[in-house]
Coordinates of C-alpha atoms in Angstrom, one line a residue:
X13 CA 0.0 0.0 0.0
X14 CA 1.3 3.4 -0.9
X15 CA 0.7 6.4 1.4
X16 CA -1.9 9.0 0.2
X17 CA -0.8 12.5 0.8
X18 CA -3.7 14.8 1.5
X19 CA -3.6 18.6 1.5
X20 CA -3.8 19.5 5.2
X21 CA -6.3 19.3 6.9
X22 CA -7.8 15.9 6.0
X23 CA -10.7 15.8 3.6
X24 CA -13.1 15.0 6.4
X25 CA -12.4 18.5 7.9
X26 CA -12.9 20.4 4.7
X27 CA -16.5 21.5 5.5
X28 CA -15.2 23.0 8.7
X29 CA -12.6 25.0 6.8
X30 CA -15.2 26.2 4.4
X31 CA -16.8 28.2 7.2
X32 CA -13.6 29.9 8.4
X33 CA -13.8 33.7 8.7
X34 CA -11.8 35.9 6.6
X35 CA -9.2 36.3 9.4
X36 CA -8.0 32.8 8.7
X37 CA -7.5 33.3 5.0
X38 CA -3.8 33.4 5.2
X39 CA -3.7 30.2 7.1
X40 CA -5.8 28.5 4.4
X41 CA -3.4 29.9 1.7
X42 CA -0.4 28.5 3.5
X43 CA -2.1 25.1 3.5
X44 CA -2.8 25.5 -0.2
X45 CA 0.8 26.4 -0.9
X46 CA 2.0 23.4 1.1
X47 CA -0.2 21.1 -0.9
X48 CA 1.1 22.6 -4.2
X49 CA 4.7 22.1 -2.9
X50 CA 3.9 18.5 -2.2
X51 CA 2.9 18.1 -5.8
X52 CA 6.2 19.7 -6.9
X53 CA 8.2 17.2 -4.9
X54 CA 6.1 14.1 -5.1
X55 CA 8.3 11.1 -6.0
X56 CA 7.6 9.4 -9.4
X57 CA 8.7 5.8 -9.0
X58 CA 8.8 3.4 -11.9
X59 CA 6.5 0.4 -11.8
X60 CA 3.1 2.2 -11.2
X61 CA 1.3 5.3 -12.2
X62 CA 1.5 8.1 -9.5
X63 CA -1.7 10.1 -9.4
X64 CA -2.5 13.6 -8.3
X65 CA -6.1 14.8 -8.1
X66 CA -6.7 18.5 -8.3
X67 CA -9.9 20.5 -8.0
X68 CA -10.8 23.3 -10.3
X69 CA -8.7 26.4 -9.6
X70 CA -6.2 24.4 -7.6
X71 CA -3.3 25.8 -9.6
X72 CA -2.3 22.4 -11.0
X73 CA -0.7 23.9 -14.1
X74 CA 1.4 26.2 -11.9
X75 CA 2.4 23.2 -9.8
X76 CA 3.4 21.2 -13.0
X77 CA 5.5 24.2 -14.2
X78 CA 7.2 24.6 -10.9
X79 CA 7.9 20.8 -10.9
X80 CA 9.3 21.1 -14.4
X81 CA 11.5 24.1 -13.3
X82 CA 12.7 22.9 -9.9
X83 CA 12.3 19.1 -9.5
X84 CA 15.6 17.5 -10.5
X85 CA 16.0 14.6 -12.9
X86 CA 18.8 12.2 -13.6
X87 CA 21.8 13.2 -15.7
X88 CA 21.1 13.9 -19.3
X89 CA 17.4 13.1 -18.8
X90 CA 14.4 15.2 -19.8
X91 CA 10.8 15.4 -18.7
X92 CA 7.7 14.9 -20.9
X93 CA 4.8 17.2 -20.1
X94 CA 1.8 15.9 -22.0
X95 CA -1.7 17.4 -22.3
X96 CA -4.7 16.8 -24.6
X97 CA -5.0 20.1 -26.5
X98 CA -2.5 22.1 -28.5
X99 CA -3.6 25.2 -26.5
X100 CA -2.8 23.6 -23.2
X101 CA 0.6 22.5 -24.5
X102 CA 1.3 25.9 -25.9
X103 CA 0.4 27.4 -22.5
X104 CA 3.0 25.2 -20.7
X105 CA 5.7 26.1 -23.3
X106 CA 4.8 29.8 -22.9
X107 CA 5.2 29.6 -19.1
X108 CA 8.6 28.1 -19.5
X109 CA 9.6 31.0 -21.6
X110 CA 8.2 33.5 -19.2
X111 CA 10.1 31.9 -16.4
X112 CA 13.3 32.4 -18.3
X113 CA 13.8 28.7 -19.1
X114 CA 12.8 28.3 -22.8
X115 CA 15.1 25.2 -23.0
X116 CA 12.6 23.3 -20.9
X117 CA 10.3 23.1 -23.9
X118 CA 13.0 21.6 -26.1
X119 CA 15.2 18.5 -26.3
X120 CA 15.7 16.4 -24.2
X121 CA 12.3 17.5 -22.8
X122 CA 9.0 17.2 -24.5
X123 CA 6.0 19.5 -24.3
X124 CA 3.0 18.5 -26.5
X125 CA -0.2 16.6 -26.9
X126 CA -0.9 13.0 -26.0
X127 CA -1.3 12.2 -29.6
X128 CA 1.9 13.9 -30.7
X129 CA 3.8 12.1 -27.8
X130 CA 2.5 8.7 -29.0
X131 CA 3.5 9.4 -32.5
X132 CA 6.9 11.0 -31.8
X133 CA 8.1 8.6 -29.2
X134 CA 6.1 5.3 -29.5
X135 CA 5.0 4.8 -33.0
X136 CA 7.1 6.7 -35.6
X137 CA 10.6 5.5 -34.5
X138 CA 9.5 1.8 -34.3
X139 CA 6.9 1.3 -37.0
X140 CA 7.8 -0.4 -40.3
X141 CA 6.6 0.8 -43.7
X142 CA 5.8 -1.2 -46.9
X143 CA 7.9 -0.3 -49.9
X144 CA 7.0 3.1 -51.3
X145 CA 4.8 4.1 -48.3
X146 CA 5.5 6.9 -45.8
X147 CA 3.6 7.0 -42.5
X148 CA 2.1 10.5 -41.7
X149 CA 0.0 11.5 -38.7
X150 CA -3.0 13.8 -38.9
X151 CA -4.3 15.8 -36.0
X152 CA -7.7 14.6 -37.2
X153 CA -9.2 13.3 -40.4
X154 CA -10.6 16.8 -41.0
X155 CA -7.1 17.8 -41.9
X156 CA -7.0 15.8 -45.1
X157 CA -9.2 17.2 -47.9
X158 CA -9.8 13.6 -49.3
X159 CA -11.2 12.6 -45.9
X160 CA -14.1 15.0 -46.3
X161 CA -17.1 14.8 -48.6
X162 CA -20.1 17.3 -48.6
X163 CA -19.6 18.2 -45.0
X164 CA -19.1 14.6 -43.9
X165 CA -15.7 13.5 -42.5
X166 CA -14.1 10.2 -41.7
X167 CA -14.1 11.6 -38.1
X168 CA -17.9 11.2 -38.2
X169 CA -17.5 7.4 -38.1
X170 CA -16.3 4.7 -35.7
X171 CA -14.4 1.9 -37.5
X172 CA -13.9 -1.7 -36.5
X173 CA -10.6 -3.6 -36.4
X174 CA -9.3 -5.3 -39.4
X175 CA -8.4 -8.3 -37.3
X176 CA -8.8 -9.1 -33.5
X177 CA -5.6 -7.4 -32.5
X178 CA -5.5 -4.9 -35.4
X179 CA -6.4 -1.4 -36.2
X180 CA -9.9 0.3 -36.6
X181 CA -10.0 0.9 -40.4
X182 CA -12.9 -1.2 -41.6
X183 CA -16.7 -1.5 -41.3
X184 CA -17.6 2.1 -40.4
X185 CA -20.6 3.0 -38.4
X186 CA -22.1 6.5 -37.7
X187 CA -21.1 8.2 -34.5
X188 CA -24.3 10.2 -34.9
X189 CA -26.3 10.4 -38.1
X190 CA -26.5 14.0 -39.2
X191 CA -29.9 15.6 -38.9
X192 CA -30.1 16.2 -42.7
X193 CA -29.6 12.5 -43.4
X194 CA -31.9 11.0 -40.7
X195 CA -34.7 10.4 -43.2
X196 CA -32.5 9.5 -46.2
X197 CA -31.4 5.9 -45.8
X198 CA -29.9 5.9 -49.3
X199 CA -27.6 8.8 -48.5
X200 CA -26.6 7.2 -45.2
X201 CA -25.5 4.1 -47.1
X202 CA -23.7 6.1 -49.7
X203 CA -21.6 7.9 -47.0
X204 CA -20.9 4.6 -45.2
X205 CA -19.6 3.1 -48.5
X206 CA -17.6 6.3 -49.1
X207 CA -16.1 6.2 -45.6
X208 CA -15.0 2.5 -46.0
X209 CA -13.5 3.1 -49.4
X210 CA -11.7 6.3 -48.4
X211 CA -10.3 5.0 -45.1
X212 CA -8.9 2.0 -46.9
X213 CA -7.2 4.3 -49.5
X214 CA -5.8 6.7 -47.0
X215 CA -4.6 3.9 -44.7
X216 CA -2.7 2.3 -47.6
X217 CA -1.1 5.7 -48.3
X218 CA 0.1 5.8 -44.7
X219 CA -2.1 8.3 -43.0
X220 CA -2.9 7.8 -39.4
X221 CA -5.1 9.7 -36.9
X222 CA -6.5 9.3 -33.3
X223 CA -8.2 5.9 -33.0
X224 CA -5.7 4.3 -35.4
X225 CA -2.7 5.8 -33.6
X226 CA -3.9 4.3 -30.3
X227 CA -4.5 0.9 -31.8
X228 CA -1.0 0.9 -33.4
X229 CA 0.6 2.1 -30.1
X230 CA -1.3 -0.6 -28.0
X231 CA -0.3 -3.3 -30.4
X232 CA 3.4 -2.4 -30.6
X233 CA 3.7 -2.0 -26.8
X234 CA 2.1 -5.5 -26.4
X235 CA 4.8 -7.2 -28.5
X236 CA 7.4 -8.5 -26.0
X237 CA 10.6 -7.5 -27.8
X238 CA 9.4 -4.3 -29.5
X239 CA 7.4 -3.2 -26.4
X240 CA 10.5 -3.6 -24.2
X241 CA 12.6 -1.7 -26.7
X242 CA 10.1 1.2 -26.8
X243 CA 9.8 1.3 -23.0
X244 CA 13.6 1.2 -22.6
X245 CA 14.1 4.2 -24.9
X246 CA 11.4 6.2 -23.1
X247 CA 12.8 5.4 -19.7
X248 CA 16.4 6.4 -20.7
X249 CA 15.2 9.7 -22.4
X250 CA 12.6 10.8 -19.8
X251 CA 13.1 10.9 -16.0
X252 CA 9.3 11.1 -15.8
X253 CA 6.3 11.5 -18.1
X254 CA 3.6 13.9 -16.6
X255 CA 0.1 13.6 -18.1
X256 CA -1.9 16.8 -17.4
X257 CA -5.8 16.7 -17.5
X258 CA -5.6 12.9 -17.0
X259 CA -9.4 12.7 -16.5
X260 CA -9.6 13.1 -20.3
X261 CA -7.8 9.8 -20.9
X262 CA -9.9 7.2 -22.7
X263 CA -9.9 3.6 -21.6
X264 CA -7.5 2.9 -24.5
X265 CA -5.2 5.6 -23.2
X266 CA -5.2 4.1 -19.8
X267 CA -4.3 0.7 -21.3
X268 CA -1.4 2.2 -23.1
X269 CA -0.1 3.9 -19.9
X270 CA -0.6 0.6 -18.0
X271 CA 1.6 -1.1 -20.5
X272 CA 4.3 1.6 -20.1
X273 CA 4.1 1.5 -16.3
X274 CA 4.4 -2.3 -16.3
X275 CA 7.7 -1.9 -18.2
X276 CA 9.0 0.6 -15.6
X277 CA 8.4 3.9 -17.4
X278 CA 7.9 6.5 -14.7
X279 CA 4.5 8.1 -15.1
X280 CA 2.7 10.9 -13.2
X281 CA -1.0 11.9 -13.9
X282 CA -2.7 15.1 -12.8
X283 CA -6.4 15.6 -13.2
X284 CA -9.9 15.8 -11.6
X285 CA -12.2 12.8 -12.1
X286 CA -15.2 15.0 -11.6
X287 CA -14.3 16.9 -14.8
X288 CA -14.3 13.8 -17.0
X289 CA -16.6 15.0 -19.7
X290 CA -15.4 13.2 -22.8
X291 CA -17.4 10.0 -22.6
X292 CA -18.0 10.1 -26.3
X293 CA -14.3 9.2 -26.9
X294 CA -15.0 5.7 -25.6
X295 CA -15.3 3.9 -28.9
X296 CA -14.2 0.4 -28.3
X297 CA -16.9 -2.3 -28.5
X298 CA -14.4 -5.2 -28.7
X299 CA -14.3 -8.0 -26.3
X300 CA -10.8 -7.2 -25.2
X301 CA -10.8 -5.2 -22.0
X302 CA -9.4 -1.7 -22.1
X303 CA -10.7 -0.1 -18.9
X304 CA -8.6 -0.2 -15.8
X305 CA -9.7 0.4 -12.2
X306 CA -8.4 3.7 -10.8
X307 CA -6.3 3.4 -7.6
X308 CA -6.5 5.9 -4.8
X309 CA -4.8 9.3 -5.5
X310 CA -1.3 9.8 -4.1
X311 CA -2.0 13.5 -3.4
X312 CA -5.2 15.6 -3.4
X313 CA -5.3 19.3 -4.0
X314 CA -8.6 20.7 -2.6
X315 CA -7.9 24.5 -2.3
X316 CA -9.5 26.7 -5.0
X317 CA -7.7 29.9 -6.0
X318 CA -10.3 30.9 -8.6
X319 CA -13.9 31.0 -7.3
X320 CA -15.9 32.3 -4.3
X321 CA -16.8 29.9 -1.6
X322 CA -20.4 30.1 -2.6
X323 CA -19.5 28.9 -6.1
X324 CA -17.4 26.1 -4.6
X325 CA -20.4 25.1 -2.5
X326 CA -22.6 25.0 -5.5
X327 CA -20.1 23.0 -7.5
X328 CA -20.2 20.3 -4.8
X329 CA -23.9 19.8 -5.4
X330 CA -23.0 18.9 -9.1
X331 CA -20.3 16.3 -8.2
X332 CA -21.5 12.8 -9.0
X333 CA -18.9 11.5 -6.6
X334 CA -20.5 13.5 -3.7
X335 CA -17.0 14.7 -2.5
X336 CA -17.0 17.6 0.0
X337 CA -16.8 21.2 -1.2
X338 CA -13.4 22.6 -2.0
X339 CA -12.0 25.4 0.1
X340 CA -11.8 28.8 -1.6
X341 CA -8.6 30.7 -1.0
X342 CA -8.5 33.3 -3.8
X343 CA -9.1 37.0 -3.8
X344 CA -12.9 36.5 -4.1
X345 CA -13.2 33.8 -1.5
X346 CA -15.6 35.8 0.8
X347 CA -17.6 37.6 -1.9
X348 CA -21.2 37.1 -0.8
X349 CA -22.9 37.4 -4.2
X350 CA -25.6 34.7 -4.5
X351 CA -26.0 32.3 -7.4
X352 CA -28.6 33.6 -9.8
X353 CA -31.5 31.4 -10.9
X354 CA -33.3 32.8 -13.9
X355 CA -36.5 31.1 -14.9
X356 CA -37.1 30.6 -18.6
X357 CA -40.7 31.2 -19.8
X358 CA -42.3 31.4 -23.2
X359 CA -40.6 34.6 -24.1
X360 CA -37.4 32.7 -24.7
X361 CA -33.9 33.2 -23.4
X362 CA -33.3 36.8 -24.3
X363 CA -34.7 38.1 -20.9
X364 CA -32.2 35.8 -19.1
X365 CA -29.3 37.3 -21.1
X366 CA -30.4 40.8 -20.2
X367 CA -30.7 39.9 -16.5
X368 CA -27.3 38.4 -16.5
X369 CA -25.8 41.4 -18.2
X370 CA -27.5 43.7 -15.6
X371 CA -25.9 41.8 -12.8
X372 CA -22.5 41.8 -14.4
X373 CA -22.8 45.5 -14.9
X374 CA -23.7 45.9 -11.2
X375 CA -20.5 44.0 -10.3
X376 CA -18.6 46.2 -12.8
X377 CA -17.7 43.1 -14.9
X378 CA -17.8 45.0 -18.2
X379 CA -15.2 43.2 -20.5
X380 CA -17.2 41.0 -23.0
X381 CA -14.6 38.3 -22.9
X382 CA -15.2 37.9 -19.1
X383 CA -19.0 37.5 -19.5
X384 CA -19.5 34.0 -20.8
X385 CA -22.7 32.3 -21.8
X386 CA -22.3 28.5 -21.7
X387 CA -24.5 25.6 -22.9
X388 CA -24.2 21.9 -23.5
X389 CA -24.9 22.3 -27.2
X390 CA -24.4 25.0 -29.8
X391 CA -28.0 24.8 -30.8
X392 CA -28.9 26.2 -27.4
X393 CA -26.6 29.1 -27.9
X394 CA -28.0 29.8 -31.3
X395 CA -31.4 30.1 -29.8
X396 CA -30.1 32.6 -27.3
X397 CA -28.0 34.8 -29.5
X398 CA -27.6 35.4 -33.2
X399 CA -24.3 33.7 -33.5
X400 CA -22.4 32.6 -36.6
X401 CA -23.1 29.0 -37.6
X402 CA -21.1 26.6 -35.5
X403 CA -19.8 24.6 -38.5
X404 CA -18.6 26.1 -41.8
X405 CA -21.2 26.2 -44.6
X406 CA -20.6 24.0 -47.6
X407 CA -20.6 26.7 -50.2
X408 CA -17.1 28.2 -50.9
X409 CA -18.0 31.8 -50.5
X410 CA -20.1 31.2 -47.3
X411 CA -17.3 29.1 -45.8
X412 CA -14.7 31.9 -46.5
X413 CA -17.0 34.5 -44.9
X414 CA -17.6 32.2 -41.9
X415 CA -13.9 31.6 -41.4
X416 CA -13.1 35.3 -41.8
X417 CA -15.8 36.3 -39.2
X418 CA -14.6 33.7 -36.7
X419 CA -10.9 34.6 -37.0
X420 CA -11.7 38.3 -36.6
X421 CA -13.7 37.6 -33.4
X422 CA -11.5 38.1 -30.4
X423 CA -13.8 35.8 -28.4
X424 CA -13.5 32.8 -30.8
X425 CA -11.7 30.0 -29.1
X426 CA -10.7 26.4 -29.2
X427 CA -12.1 24.0 -31.7
X428 CA -14.1 26.6 -33.5
X429 CA -11.1 28.7 -34.2
X430 CA -9.1 25.7 -35.3
X431 CA -11.9 24.9 -37.8
X432 CA -11.8 28.5 -39.1
X433 CA -8.1 28.4 -39.6
X434 CA -8.3 25.2 -41.6
X435 CA -11.1 26.6 -43.8
X436 CA -9.3 29.8 -44.4
X437 CA -6.0 28.0 -45.2
X438 CA -7.7 25.8 -47.7
X439 CA -9.4 28.7 -49.4
X440 CA -6.1 30.6 -49.7
X441 CA -4.3 27.5 -51.0
X442 CA -7.0 26.7 -53.5
X443 CA -6.7 30.2 -55.1
X444 CA -3.0 30.4 -54.8
X445 CA -1.8 26.8 -55.5
X446 CA -4.8 24.8 -56.8
X447 CA -4.7 20.9 -56.7
X448 CA -6.3 20.5 -53.2
X449 CA -5.7 16.7 -52.8
X450 CA -3.3 16.5 -49.9
X451 CA -3.0 17.9 -46.3
X452 CA -1.5 21.4 -45.8
X453 CA 2.1 20.4 -45.0
X454 CA 2.4 18.2 -48.1
X455 CA 0.7 20.8 -50.3
X456 CA 3.2 23.5 -49.2
X457 CA 6.1 21.1 -49.6
X458 CA 5.0 20.3 -53.2
X459 CA 5.3 24.0 -54.1
X460 CA 8.4 24.7 -52.0
X461 CA 6.7 27.0 -49.5
X462 CA 7.6 27.1 -45.9
X463 CA 5.0 26.9 -43.1
X464 CA 6.1 30.2 -41.7
X465 CA 5.9 31.9 -45.1
X466 CA 2.4 30.6 -45.6
X467 CA 1.3 31.8 -42.1
X468 CA 2.5 35.3 -42.9
X469 CA 0.7 35.3 -46.2
X470 CA -2.6 34.1 -44.8
X471 CA -2.5 36.6 -41.9
X472 CA -1.8 39.4 -44.4
X473 CA -4.7 38.3 -46.6
X474 CA -7.0 38.1 -43.5
X475 CA -6.1 41.6 -42.4
X476 CA -6.7 42.9 -46.0
X477 CA -10.1 41.3 -46.7
X478 CA -13.0 43.8 -46.9
X479 CA -15.6 44.5 -44.2
X480 CA -18.1 41.7 -43.9
X481 CA -21.1 44.1 -44.0
X482 CA -20.4 44.8 -47.7
X483 CA -23.0 43.2 -50.0
X484 CA -22.1 39.6 -50.6
X485 CA -21.5 40.0 -54.3
X486 CA -19.2 42.9 -53.9
X487 CA -17.4 41.2 -51.0
X488 CA -16.7 38.1 -53.2
X489 CA -15.2 40.1 -56.0
X490 CA -13.1 42.3 -53.6
X491 CA -11.9 39.3 -51.6
X492 CA -10.6 37.5 -54.7
X493 CA -9.0 40.7 -56.0
X494 CA -7.2 41.1 -52.6
X495 CA -6.0 37.5 -52.7
X496 CA -4.9 37.8 -56.3
X497 CA -2.9 40.9 -55.7
X498 CA -1.2 39.9 -52.5
X499 CA -0.6 36.2 -53.3
X500 CA 0.8 37.0 -56.8
X501 CA 2.9 39.8 -55.3
X502 CA 4.4 37.4 -52.7
X503 CA 5.4 34.5 -54.9
X504 CA 4.4 35.4 -58.4
X505 CA 1.8 32.7 -58.8
X506 CA -2.0 32.5 -58.6
X507 CA -4.2 29.6 -59.5
X508 CA -7.5 31.3 -60.2
X509 CA -8.9 34.9 -60.2
X510 CA -12.6 34.0 -60.5
X511 CA -14.9 35.4 -57.8
X512 CA -16.5 32.8 -55.6
X513 CA -20.1 31.9 -56.7
X514 CA -22.8 33.9 -55.0
X515 CA -26.5 33.2 -55.6
X516 CA -28.3 36.1 -57.2
X517 CA -30.8 36.5 -54.3
X518 CA -27.9 36.9 -51.8
X519 CA -25.7 39.3 -53.7
X520 CA -27.2 42.5 -52.3
X521 CA -27.3 41.2 -48.7
X522 CA -24.5 41.7 -46.2
X523 CA -21.8 39.1 -46.6
X524 CA -21.9 38.2 -42.9
X525 CA -25.4 36.9 -43.3
X526 CA -24.1 34.1 -45.5
X527 CA -22.5 32.7 -42.3
X528 CA -25.1 33.7 -39.7
X529 CA -27.7 31.7 -38.0
X530 CA -30.8 33.2 -36.5
X531 CA -31.2 36.9 -36.0
X532 CA -29.5 39.6 -37.9
X533 CA -26.1 40.7 -36.7
X534 CA -27.5 44.0 -35.4
X535 CA -29.8 42.2 -33.0
X536 CA -26.9 40.3 -31.4
X537 CA -25.8 41.0 -27.8
X538 CA -22.3 42.3 -28.2
X539 CA -21.6 42.5 -24.4
X540 CA -21.4 38.7 -24.1
X541 CA -19.3 35.8 -25.4
X542 CA -20.7 32.3 -25.7
X543 CA -19.4 28.8 -26.2
X544 CA -20.2 25.2 -25.4
X545 CA -19.1 23.9 -22.0
X546 CA -16.7 21.5 -23.7
X547 CA -15.1 24.4 -25.6
X548 CA -14.0 26.3 -22.5
X549 CA -12.7 23.5 -20.3
X550 CA -9.6 24.7 -18.5
X551 CA -10.5 28.4 -18.8
X552 CA -12.0 30.8 -16.3
X553 CA -14.2 33.9 -16.5
X554 CA -15.4 36.6 -14.1
X555 CA -19.1 35.9 -14.9
X556 CA -20.8 32.8 -16.2
X557 CA -24.3 32.1 -17.3
X558 CA -25.2 28.4 -17.8
X559 CA -28.2 27.8 -20.1
X560 CA -30.2 24.7 -19.2
X561 CA -33.2 25.3 -21.5
X562 CA -36.3 23.1 -21.9
X563 CA -36.1 20.8 -24.9
X564 CA -39.2 21.6 -27.0
X565 CA -38.4 19.8 -30.2
X566 CA -37.1 16.4 -29.1
X567 CA -38.5 13.9 -26.6
X568 CA -35.0 12.6 -26.1
X569 CA -33.6 16.1 -25.3
X570 CA -36.5 16.7 -22.9
X571 CA -35.9 13.5 -21.1
X572 CA -32.2 14.2 -20.8
X573 CA -32.9 17.6 -19.2
X574 CA -35.5 16.1 -16.9
X575 CA -33.1 13.3 -15.8
X576 CA -30.3 15.8 -15.2
X577 CA -32.5 18.2 -13.1
X578 CA -33.9 15.3 -11.1
X579 CA -30.4 14.0 -10.3
X580 CA -29.2 17.4 -9.4
X581 CA -32.0 18.4 -7.1
X582 CA -32.3 15.0 -5.4
X583 CA -28.9 15.4 -3.8
X584 CA -28.2 11.7 -4.2
X585 CA -24.8 10.3 -5.4
X586 CA -24.9 9.2 -9.1
X587 CA -22.9 6.2 -10.3
X588 CA -20.2 7.1 -12.8
X589 CA -22.0 5.0 -15.5
X590 CA -25.4 6.4 -14.7
X591 CA -27.2 8.2 -17.6
X592 CA -27.2 11.5 -15.6
X593 CA -23.5 11.3 -14.6
X594 CA -22.1 12.9 -17.7
X595 CA -24.6 15.8 -17.6
X596 CA -23.7 16.4 -13.9
X597 CA -20.0 16.4 -14.7
X598 CA -20.5 18.7 -17.7
X599 CA -22.4 21.3 -15.7
X600 CA -19.9 20.9 -12.9
X601 CA -17.2 22.0 -15.4
X602 CA -19.5 24.9 -16.4
X603 CA -20.1 26.1 -12.8
X604 CA -16.4 26.0 -11.9
X605 CA -15.4 28.3 -14.8
X606 CA -16.8 31.2 -12.8
X607 CA -14.8 33.4 -10.5
X608 CA -17.3 35.9 -9.1
X609 CA -20.8 35.6 -10.7
X610 CA -22.5 32.4 -11.5
X611 CA -26.1 32.1 -13.0
X612 CA -28.2 29.3 -14.2
X613 CA -31.1 29.8 -16.7
X614 CA -33.5 26.9 -16.3
X615 CA -37.1 26.2 -17.1
X616 CA -39.4 28.0 -14.6
X617 CA -40.9 24.8 -13.4
X618 CA -37.5 23.7 -12.0
X619 CA -36.6 27.0 -10.2
X620 CA -38.5 26.4 -6.8
X621 CA -37.1 22.9 -6.3
X622 CA -33.6 23.9 -7.4
X623 CA -33.6 27.0 -5.2
X624 CA -34.7 24.9 -2.1
X625 CA -32.0 22.3 -2.8
X626 CA -29.2 24.8 -3.1
X627 CA -30.3 26.7 0.1
X628 CA -30.4 23.4 2.0
X629 CA -26.7 23.1 0.9
X630 CA -25.7 26.5 2.2
X631 CA -25.7 28.1 -1.2
X632 CA -27.4 31.6 -1.2
X633 CA -29.7 32.0 -4.2
X634 CA -31.4 34.9 -5.9
X635 CA -34.4 34.1 -8.0
X636 CA -34.9 36.4 -11.0

């Protein structure tokens, strides 16, 4: 048995600490700092996975950085710091630079995503290639133009293994049938056939992405001789491998780490099980077991530097695990602002937005980027505000307008911005270079253009494109003229100078309407930002409004909302596999993004019971 290090005082006394007066704040902070220091110095011994659990706002990224800066390793060894998004990895690398230690992001260290780590250090150095083939990793299948067809991507399908121990590249099935295809069985079959054919072709060419990368990693590590060779190289290169946001590990990821730990690769994971909101990543339906039981944490960080104590108390009511409330130790610990409950009626969600804005104004939270509206789905946000369409339209002009609007929006973040960058890149490359049949890197290499050179060109074009409120027909002509002049000026080449097609009935309307959904842009609330809850994981905002609207169009959606609200207001612990567990965790993530102001907009029928439940849990509530 290994000893569990708990941030003093023990977890059973946390509720007592929650009620400490402001005079004891410095004592609480000393305890929080001591717990963080324990995370910096926690030994990482080979042979098992060392685990740190950290609540929201616990400063785990700061602790990881301090560990990277100050925790010594063996001679000529590096440390791998692995996360699950490029943004998180970039943040860690940026912190190294800010601390005056940029070398900590370079060899012999590694800072990057879990996928890039598997590719760079497990698969690529040890995989064999048939004659004439070159293996190439994609961030996702969306990155290859031949893996997309009429808005459908290979990423929209789960695939089965080509043999019992093989790779998921055959027999596709829909993850979720697109709404437009639900009543069209013929089109569904067409895309299933296309997916099977196209995956086979790209796999033969050597392209590999998420599921397939994990399958190859698992298979290679399972081979006695090759697996031992991979583990030996990892252990000699890295004194330890730190996995940040470990709650996002899939069962396949856990199995890969278990194989490494069994071969004495030193591993340390840092995460919060209550923030595990990516259940949709679990794709394996095979008989072979992937899941592994989670041992007790070696260290728990339970002090929250982000939110008020009231927000911490509310967050506890959303934890499926039923764990005690975290202890607020930040600057806003003793703010007494209640949680707002806004009842939704037949007049829609606009009144809820106005009430949220009024309260943010009262608290002098005026920066739009700090006033965040969150929902489980983009469809809910579209009903609340006149946002741009979440996904790029299929028409070329509409897609370029959409990408330009997203990239010019300072509030655009995460996956949405990544999509916009891809769409914009492809449009520029189509006009500049033509022949759109390979991923970006190969396309640029084919024409002897460096990635940096292309980034500078695309940024220059983006800054030079006309205002999106110009009539769509004029905007199309002007945009292509801008690209023709700038791209030809840069490298003396241009593939096509034709304006992008614009339907006659849309030519006189503002170009931005080609990419908008819902109300006209002038009716939009400009004092707020919005995103899905999944899209802001890891971030924080001064004020957060969580939309939990009634589902009026779908019985399934209505049942999901009813089950979630029943689970929340009952106060009973929810099993991790229960249908309501994911919804509880998702809304727990939403609530813990807030620093000072937290509001929930729910159907009016739920307000009285929810208010009573929160007050019974020492959470002050204001019903609006």
